[in-house]
Amino acid sequence: MINFLDLYKINERFREEIDARIKNVLDSGWYILGKEVKNFEANFAKFCGAKHCIGCANGLEALDLIVKAYGFSLGDEIIAPANTYIASILAISQNGCTPVLIEPDIETYNINPNLIEKAITSKTKAIMAVHLYGQVAEMDKISKIAKKHGLRIIEDAAQAHGAMYKGKRTGALSDAAGFSFYPGKNLGCLGDGGCVATNDDILAEKIRAIANYGSNIKYHNIYKGVNSRLDEIQAAILDVKLKYLEKDNARREEIAKLYINNIKNPEIILPKIIDKNSHVFHIFAIRTKERNRLQEFLKERGIQTLIHYPIPPHKQEAYKEWNNLHFPITEEIHNTILSLPISPVMTEDEAQKVVEAVNEYR
């Protein structure tokens, strides 16, 4: 069986280092907001090329904290791609803001910047650029539009740790970026975790306080905050794994190139890469008309695949008010997308078997 993702095998490579760092945390007697969090925040900020990194509980809360910290008013609009994972939308709506959905580019799966400007109104406050599947959105075009209209840019970089765009990494391409460290991410912890990266000193200080009950001095609460903190153990684990992220991303790229160069089935649409190093292949997503049939075909041959994502946000029960909306490109993607196995511990032989099986499909 070729698993979609073998988390045990991924993390086993670092067992000795992780064990030692966990022991250090246990021995320290300090488990929340200690030196491990500070070390990881400093190292991840440096890795991204950002001034600040603020650890938090998960990727959704990273985005939520950014929106909260900007203090947008009820009904303010934030533009986002219609085909994103639900977390992007939840971070907007749960703060009383209105998500304005924009169709993606059918080839890159990222928000189509050519459609953004016509969606801007007097209530628009920000653009959320989601780097879906690990490929950076077209940030130059998005930045130009944002600057013209005085809008904030928020990166949803949950799937794009380490991806580059014109010499800069995700996390340093916007006003603020939210990252997830869910175990399956390119940089994943052994539980939940997330962070915000930003170059804005004032925003960073506010986010850090909001995430800690609205307090930057114990028992002095200046904001109506939340409890959203990255713990010491997860920070220690992430700090170990961060050292290997570039190497792991390079291995993902090797597997992706093998797929792209060798999958020749005319029934399969391969991902389009817009720029070198702009894609870290958190997901290797292909499309085909009879997606479910292909998934079953591969399952019968011992290959596990996943669907990212079967239902777009505007068709979810949670957003019933949108259920009658029609986004044809988004729906086409969600009805035809299939994610092939890809990870830094995948072998050449396993990748070749995936290629052969996909090529056999008719």
Tab-separated table of C-alpha atoms in Angstrom:
chain	number	residue	atom	x	y	z
A	1	MET	CA	0.000	0.000	0.000
A	2	ILE	CA	1.284	3.451	-0.920
A	3	ASN	CA	-0.107	5.774	1.735
A	4	PHE	CA	-1.085	9.300	0.850
A	5	LEU	CA	1.093	10.520	3.719
A	6	ASP	CA	3.099	8.458	6.213
A	7	LEU	CA	3.380	10.757	9.228
A	8	TYR	CA	5.118	8.148	11.361
A	9	LYS	CA	7.868	7.723	8.774
A	10	ILE	CA	8.218	11.490	8.332
A	11	ASN	CA	8.669	12.149	12.055
A	12	GLU	CA	10.687	9.038	12.871
A	13	ARG	CA	13.662	10.625	11.069
A	14	PHE	CA	13.852	13.229	13.841
A	15	ARG	CA	13.015	11.016	16.845
A	16	GLU	CA	16.291	11.452	18.735
A	17	GLU	CA	16.344	15.226	18.327
A	18	ILE	CA	12.658	15.547	19.177
A	19	ASP	CA	13.002	13.282	22.239
A	20	ALA	CA	15.893	15.390	23.513
A	21	ARG	CA	14.006	18.652	23.047
A	22	ILE	CA	10.855	17.305	24.734
A	23	LYS	CA	12.986	16.140	27.662
A	24	ASN	CA	14.395	19.656	27.922
A	25	VAL	CA	10.871	21.064	28.103
A	26	LEU	CA	9.804	18.546	30.734
A	27	ASP	CA	12.922	19.207	32.779
A	28	SER	CA	12.449	22.968	32.580
A	29	GLY	CA	9.080	22.911	34.331
A	30	TRP	CA	7.915	25.723	31.992
A	31	TYR	CA	5.328	24.670	29.406
A	32	ILE	CA	3.623	27.812	28.078
A	33	LEU	CA	5.278	30.887	26.512
A	34	GLY	CA	8.812	29.920	27.433
A	35	LYS	CA	12.173	29.815	25.681
A	36	GLU	CA	11.192	27.126	23.149
A	37	VAL	CA	8.407	29.313	21.779
A	38	LYS	CA	10.730	32.319	21.683
A	39	ASN	CA	13.435	30.325	19.895
A	40	PHE	CA	11.064	28.942	17.284
A	41	GLU	CA	9.384	32.298	16.703
A	42	ALA	CA	12.766	33.931	16.096
A	43	ASN	CA	13.965	31.134	13.810
A	44	PHE	CA	10.763	30.943	11.766
A	45	ALA	CA	10.624	34.738	11.390
A	46	LYS	CA	14.204	34.681	10.087
A	47	PHE	CA	13.359	31.796	7.745
A	48	CYS	CA	10.404	33.718	6.292
A	49	GLY	CA	12.267	37.008	6.110
A	50	ALA	CA	9.747	38.656	8.433
A	51	LYS	CA	10.413	40.781	11.521
A	52	HIS	CA	7.912	38.978	13.722
A	53	CYS	CA	6.453	35.522	14.252
A	54	ILE	CA	3.732	35.026	16.855
A	55	GLY	CA	2.926	31.412	17.724
A	56	CYS	CA	-0.727	30.488	18.185
A	57	ALA	CA	-2.999	27.473	18.553
A	58	ASN	CA	-3.629	26.601	14.887
A	59	GLY	CA	-3.859	27.946	11.350
A	60	LEU	CA	-7.476	29.090	11.580
A	61	GLU	CA	-6.689	31.118	14.675
A	62	ALA	CA	-3.653	32.643	12.960
A	63	LEU	CA	-5.961	34.111	10.315
A	64	ASP	CA	-8.589	34.956	12.916
A	65	LEU	CA	-6.053	36.871	15.006
A	66	ILE	CA	-4.990	38.939	11.997
A	67	VAL	CA	-8.566	39.929	11.184
A	68	LYS	CA	-9.286	40.629	14.867
A	69	ALA	CA	-6.187	42.787	15.257
A	70	TYR	CA	-7.115	44.984	12.316
A	71	GLY	CA	-10.391	45.743	14.079
A	72	PHE	CA	-12.529	45.752	10.959
A	73	SER	CA	-16.165	46.767	11.482
A	74	LEU	CA	-19.289	44.640	11.152
A	75	GLY	CA	-20.030	44.133	7.465
A	76	ASP	CA	-16.590	45.127	6.217
A	77	GLU	CA	-15.635	43.039	3.206
A	78	ILE	CA	-12.597	40.830	2.690
A	79	ILE	CA	-11.982	39.360	-0.746
A	80	ALA	CA	-11.026	35.668	-0.828
A	81	PRO	CA	-10.881	32.841	-3.376
A	82	ALA	CA	-14.089	30.842	-3.760
A	83	ASN	CA	-12.235	27.511	-3.881
A	84	THR	CA	-10.253	27.795	-0.660
A	85	TYR	CA	-10.478	25.559	2.404
A	86	ILE	CA	-13.233	26.625	4.793
A	87	ALA	CA	-10.771	28.014	7.388
A	88	SER	CA	-10.021	31.039	5.197
A	89	ILE	CA	-13.712	31.919	5.107
A	90	LEU	CA	-14.369	31.170	8.781
A	91	ALA	CA	-11.643	33.595	9.864
A	92	ILE	CA	-13.468	36.346	8.001
A	93	SER	CA	-17.074	35.606	8.881
A	94	GLN	CA	-16.567	34.820	12.560
A	95	ASN	CA	-15.216	38.347	13.022
A	96	GLY	CA	-18.403	39.875	11.603
A	97	CYS	CA	-16.821	40.637	8.251
A	98	THR	CA	-18.264	39.619	4.903
A	99	PRO	CA	-16.284	37.232	2.676
A	100	VAL	CA	-16.466	38.273	-0.979
A	101	LEU	CA	-15.728	35.201	-3.079
A	102	ILE	CA	-13.681	35.412	-6.269
A	103	GLU	CA	-13.148	32.668	-8.840
A	104	PRO	CA	-9.669	31.122	-9.119
A	105	ASP	CA	-7.470	30.701	-12.156
A	106	ILE	CA	-8.375	27.258	-13.539
A	107	GLU	CA	-4.688	26.450	-14.161
A	108	THR	CA	-3.043	27.532	-10.898
A	109	TYR	CA	-6.073	27.106	-8.553
A	110	ASN	CA	-5.158	30.412	-6.893
A	111	ILE	CA	-7.324	33.525	-6.841
A	112	ASN	CA	-7.565	35.178	-10.262
A	113	PRO	CA	-6.162	38.697	-9.751
A	114	ASN	CA	-7.881	39.911	-12.925
A	115	LEU	CA	-11.256	39.492	-11.196
A	116	ILE	CA	-10.419	41.226	-7.923
A	117	GLU	CA	-10.777	44.885	-8.818
A	118	LYS	CA	-14.350	44.651	-10.058
A	119	ALA	CA	-15.357	43.122	-6.685
A	120	ILE	CA	-13.988	46.038	-4.641
A	121	THR	CA	-16.572	48.286	-2.972
A	122	SER	CA	-16.509	51.080	-0.419
A	123	LYS	CA	-16.706	48.374	2.291
A	124	THR	CA	-13.690	46.382	1.083
A	125	LYS	CA	-10.863	46.375	3.631
A	126	ALA	CA	-8.551	43.513	2.651
A	127	ILE	CA	-7.631	40.797	0.179
A	128	MET	CA	-6.892	37.331	1.511
A	129	ALA	CA	-4.419	35.646	-0.828
A	130	VAL	CA	-4.455	31.878	-0.331
A	131	HIS	CA	-1.399	29.971	-1.575
A	132	LEU	CA	-3.439	26.877	-2.339
A	133	TYR	CA	-1.781	23.443	-2.449
A	134	GLY	CA	1.598	25.124	-1.823
A	135	GLN	CA	1.854	27.487	-4.821
A	136	VAL	CA	2.203	31.217	-4.224
A	137	ALA	CA	-0.594	33.423	-5.549
A	138	GLU	CA	0.271	36.187	-8.040
A	139	MET	CA	1.324	38.605	-5.335
A	140	ASP	CA	2.668	41.394	-7.591
A	141	LYS	CA	-0.729	41.885	-9.221
A	142	ILE	CA	-2.539	41.545	-5.892
A	143	SER	CA	-0.193	44.033	-4.210
A	144	LYS	CA	-0.669	46.558	-7.007
A	145	ILE	CA	-4.460	46.383	-6.630
A	146	ALA	CA	-4.266	46.594	-2.834
A	147	LYS	CA	-1.995	49.639	-2.959
A	148	LYS	CA	-4.247	51.388	-5.473
A	149	HIS	CA	-7.314	50.937	-3.255
A	150	GLY	CA	-5.689	51.213	0.169
A	151	LEU	CA	-6.386	47.603	1.153
A	152	ARG	CA	-4.595	45.222	3.512
A	153	ILE	CA	-3.200	41.956	2.173
A	154	ILE	CA	-3.474	38.837	4.322
A	155	GLU	CA	-1.655	35.681	3.242
A	156	ASP	CA	-3.208	32.324	4.017
A	157	ALA	CA	0.104	30.482	3.857
A	158	ALA	CA	-1.132	27.366	5.671
A	159	GLN	CA	0.004	25.122	2.805
A	160	ALA	CA	3.035	27.040	1.563
A	161	HIS	CA	5.835	26.954	4.157
A	162	GLY	CA	9.031	28.028	2.429
A	163	ALA	CA	7.586	28.811	-0.995
A	164	MET	CA	9.374	31.639	-2.827
A	165	TYR	CA	8.058	34.494	-4.941
A	166	LYS	CA	10.533	36.787	-6.683
A	167	GLY	CA	13.167	36.390	-3.999
A	168	LYS	CA	10.878	36.504	-0.977
A	169	ARG	CA	9.268	33.736	1.021
A	170	THR	CA	5.665	33.396	2.029
A	171	GLY	CA	5.171	35.218	5.292
A	172	ALA	CA	6.959	38.297	3.943
A	173	LEU	CA	4.741	39.000	0.926
A	174	SER	CA	1.899	40.799	2.675
A	175	ASP	CA	0.853	42.871	5.680
A	176	ALA	CA	0.429	39.667	7.695
A	177	ALA	CA	0.434	35.937	7.020
A	178	GLY	CA	-1.200	33.018	8.785
A	179	PHE	CA	0.511	29.610	8.923
A	180	SER	CA	-0.771	26.222	10.072
A	181	PHE	CA	1.487	23.596	11.631
A	182	TYR	CA	-1.074	20.807	11.465
A	183	PRO	CA	0.828	17.471	11.408
A	184	GLY	CA	0.352	16.919	7.666
A	185	LYS	CA	1.778	20.288	6.610
A	186	ASN	CA	5.232	20.672	5.054
A	187	LEU	CA	6.274	21.947	8.484
A	188	GLY	CA	4.023	20.112	10.897
A	189	CYS	CA	4.086	19.595	14.638
A	190	LEU	CA	2.775	16.577	16.578
A	191	GLY	CA	-0.541	18.201	17.355
A	192	ASP	CA	-2.100	21.535	16.491
A	193	GLY	CA	-0.162	24.736	16.056
A	194	GLY	CA	0.048	27.895	13.980
A	195	CYS	CA	1.615	31.326	13.769
A	196	VAL	CA	1.327	34.798	12.327
A	197	ALA	CA	4.245	36.364	10.460
A	198	THR	CA	4.409	40.116	9.873
A	199	ASN	CA	6.770	43.059	9.460
A	200	ASP	CA	4.350	45.384	11.254
A	201	ASP	CA	5.606	46.109	14.791
A	202	ILE	CA	2.304	47.495	16.074
A	203	LEU	CA	0.236	44.680	14.573
A	204	ALA	CA	2.591	42.049	15.993
A	205	GLU	CA	2.339	43.492	19.502
A	206	LYS	CA	-1.459	43.619	19.267
A	207	ILE	CA	-1.751	40.050	17.950
A	208	ARG	CA	0.536	38.754	20.683
A	209	ALA	CA	-1.667	40.393	23.297
A	210	ILE	CA	-4.989	39.304	21.769
A	211	ALA	CA	-3.756	35.695	21.620
A	212	ASN	CA	-2.989	35.845	25.348
A	213	TYR	CA	-6.401	36.873	26.709
A	214	GLY	CA	-5.887	40.402	25.383
A	215	SER	CA	-2.985	40.921	27.772
A	216	ASN	CA	0.679	41.811	27.405
A	217	ILE	CA	1.101	42.296	31.167
A	218	LYS	CA	-0.335	39.609	33.428
A	219	TYR	CA	-3.823	40.455	34.696
A	220	HIS	CA	-3.903	43.662	32.621
A	221	ASN	CA	-6.298	43.055	29.742
A	222	ILE	CA	-6.323	45.789	27.111
A	223	TYR	CA	-8.270	43.844	24.465
A	224	LYS	CA	-11.149	41.380	24.490
A	225	GLY	CA	-8.743	38.596	23.670
A	226	VAL	CA	-8.685	34.836	23.243
A	227	ASN	CA	-6.514	31.985	24.449
A	228	SER	CA	-4.519	30.938	21.391
A	229	ARG	CA	-0.948	29.993	22.205
A	230	LEU	CA	1.642	27.644	20.745
A	231	ASP	CA	2.878	25.429	23.588
A	232	GLU	CA	6.506	24.740	24.462
A	233	ILE	CA	6.561	21.102	23.343
A	234	GLN	CA	5.119	21.820	19.895
A	235	ALA	CA	7.449	24.791	19.473
A	236	ALA	CA	10.442	22.595	20.310
A	237	ILE	CA	9.326	19.969	17.770
A	238	LEU	CA	8.808	22.604	15.082
A	239	ASP	CA	12.222	24.102	15.760
A	240	VAL	CA	13.829	20.701	15.159
A	241	LYS	CA	11.922	20.130	11.923
A	242	LEU	CA	12.460	23.668	10.593
A	243	LYS	CA	16.138	22.834	10.004
A	244	TYR	CA	15.090	20.193	7.470
A	245	LEU	CA	12.235	22.053	5.756
A	246	GLU	CA	14.170	23.206	2.697
A	247	LYS	CA	15.545	19.714	2.118
A	248	ASP	CA	12.064	18.209	2.531
A	249	ASN	CA	10.561	20.749	0.138
A	250	ALA	CA	13.267	19.931	-2.397
A	251	ARG	CA	12.345	16.246	-2.168
A	252	ARG	CA	8.689	17.097	-2.714
A	253	GLU	CA	9.714	19.029	-5.816
A	254	GLU	CA	11.644	16.004	-7.106
A	255	ILE	CA	8.566	13.789	-6.750
A	256	ALA	CA	6.396	16.455	-8.398
A	257	LYS	CA	8.802	16.729	-11.356
A	258	LEU	CA	8.761	12.955	-11.730
A	259	TYR	CA	4.962	13.058	-11.893
A	260	ILE	CA	4.869	15.996	-14.305
A	261	ASN	CA	7.483	14.513	-16.647
A	262	ASN	CA	6.083	10.989	-16.711
A	263	ILE	CA	2.295	11.115	-16.371
A	264	LYS	CA	1.187	11.064	-20.005
A	265	ASN	CA	-2.445	10.069	-19.680
A	266	PRO	CA	-4.588	12.423	-21.841
A	267	GLU	CA	-7.419	12.049	-19.298
A	268	ILE	CA	-5.309	13.759	-16.638
A	269	ILE	CA	-4.763	17.507	-16.182
A	270	LEU	CA	-1.499	18.180	-14.349
A	271	PRO	CA	-0.823	21.231	-12.156
A	272	LYS	CA	0.697	24.298	-13.797
A	273	ILE	CA	3.744	25.782	-12.090
A	274	ILE	CA	3.996	29.535	-12.646
A	275	ASP	CA	7.520	30.114	-11.370
A	276	LYS	CA	10.512	28.136	-10.086
A	277	ASN	CA	10.415	27.615	-6.305
A	278	SER	CA	6.928	29.159	-6.140
A	279	HIS	CA	5.387	25.751	-5.371
A	280	VAL	CA	6.349	23.568	-2.398
A	281	PHE	CA	3.849	20.825	-3.314
A	282	HIS	CA	2.021	20.416	-0.057
A	283	ILE	CA	-0.537	18.836	-2.381
A	284	PHE	CA	0.037	17.409	-5.856
A	285	ALA	CA	-3.412	17.958	-7.327
A	286	ILE	CA	-4.484	16.546	-10.677
A	287	ARG	CA	-7.867	16.809	-12.353
A	288	THR	CA	-9.935	14.377	-14.365
A	289	LYS	CA	-13.587	14.220	-15.402
A	290	GLU	CA	-14.463	11.025	-13.548
A	291	ARG	CA	-12.460	11.742	-10.424
A	292	ASN	CA	-14.215	9.223	-8.179
A	293	ARG	CA	-13.662	6.445	-10.702
A	294	LEU	CA	-9.945	7.269	-10.881
A	295	GLN	CA	-9.732	7.298	-7.092
A	296	GLU	CA	-11.299	3.835	-6.914
A	297	PHE	CA	-9.030	2.605	-9.737
A	298	LEU	CA	-5.935	3.713	-7.804
A	299	LYS	CA	-7.262	2.294	-4.528
A	300	GLU	CA	-7.601	-1.123	-6.176
A	301	ARG	CA	-3.910	-0.860	-7.076
A	302	GLY	CA	-2.856	-0.042	-3.526
A	303	ILE	CA	-2.536	3.737	-3.937
A	304	GLN	CA	-4.244	6.019	-1.443
A	305	THR	CA	-5.447	9.401	-2.703
A	306	LEU	CA	-7.424	12.241	-1.117
A	307	ILE	CA	-9.764	14.948	-2.381
A	308	HIS	CA	-8.826	18.551	-1.509
A	309	TYR	CA	-11.672	19.524	-1.326
A	310	PRO	CA	-14.943	17.816	-2.281
A	311	ILE	CA	-17.298	20.690	-1.340
A	312	PRO	CA	-16.518	24.395	-1.915
A	313	PRO	CA	-17.385	26.891	0.834
A	314	HIS	CA	-20.410	28.314	-0.970
A	315	LYS	CA	-22.009	24.855	-1.083
A	316	GLN	CA	-21.425	24.049	2.586
A	317	GLU	CA	-24.383	23.785	4.949
A	318	ALA	CA	-22.626	26.232	7.285
A	319	TYR	CA	-23.110	28.936	4.624
A	320	LYS	CA	-26.669	28.188	3.548
A	321	GLU	CA	-27.118	31.775	2.424
A	322	TRP	CA	-24.632	31.077	-0.382
A	323	ASN	CA	-25.960	27.705	-1.513
A	324	ASN	CA	-27.706	29.202	-4.557
A	325	LEU	CA	-24.569	30.967	-5.756
A	326	HIS	CA	-22.778	29.560	-8.768
A	327	PHE	CA	-19.025	29.705	-9.255
A	328	PRO	CA	-18.472	27.473	-12.303
A	329	ILE	CA	-14.653	27.382	-12.212
A	330	THR	CA	-14.585	26.669	-8.485
A	331	GLU	CA	-17.194	23.931	-8.875
A	332	GLU	CA	-15.301	22.423	-11.810
A	333	ILE	CA	-12.174	22.211	-9.668
A	334	HIS	CA	-13.934	20.716	-6.653
A	335	ASN	CA	-15.693	18.129	-8.833
A	336	THR	CA	-12.580	16.975	-10.681
A	337	ILE	CA	-9.628	17.421	-8.289
A	338	LEU	CA	-7.668	14.488	-6.854
A	339	SER	CA	-4.499	14.585	-4.746
A	340	LEU	CA	-1.776	12.021	-5.432
A	341	PRO	CA	0.615	10.810	-2.709
A	342	ILE	CA	3.586	13.105	-2.184
A	343	SER	CA	5.931	13.507	0.773
A	344	PRO	CA	9.642	13.877	1.584
A	345	VAL	CA	9.857	10.177	2.551
A	346	MET	CA	8.259	8.841	-0.628
A	347	THR	CA	10.600	6.563	-2.577
A	348	GLU	CA	11.362	6.686	-6.283
A	349	ASP	CA	9.845	3.236	-6.667
A	350	GLU	CA	6.592	4.333	-5.010
A	351	ALA	CA	6.372	7.415	-7.211
A	352	GLN	CA	6.967	5.322	-10.347
A	353	LYS	CA	4.178	2.948	-9.309
A	354	VAL	CA	1.819	5.916	-8.973
A	355	VAL	CA	2.834	7.132	-12.440
A	356	GLU	CA	2.289	3.698	-13.980
A	357	ALA	CA	-1.136	3.319	-12.373
A	358	VAL	CA	-2.295	6.784	-13.444
A	359	ASN	CA	-1.075	6.139	-16.986
A	360	GLU	CA	-2.978	2.832	-17.095
A	361	TYR	CA	-6.271	4.507	-16.188
A	362	ARG	CA	-8.849	4.876	-18.945
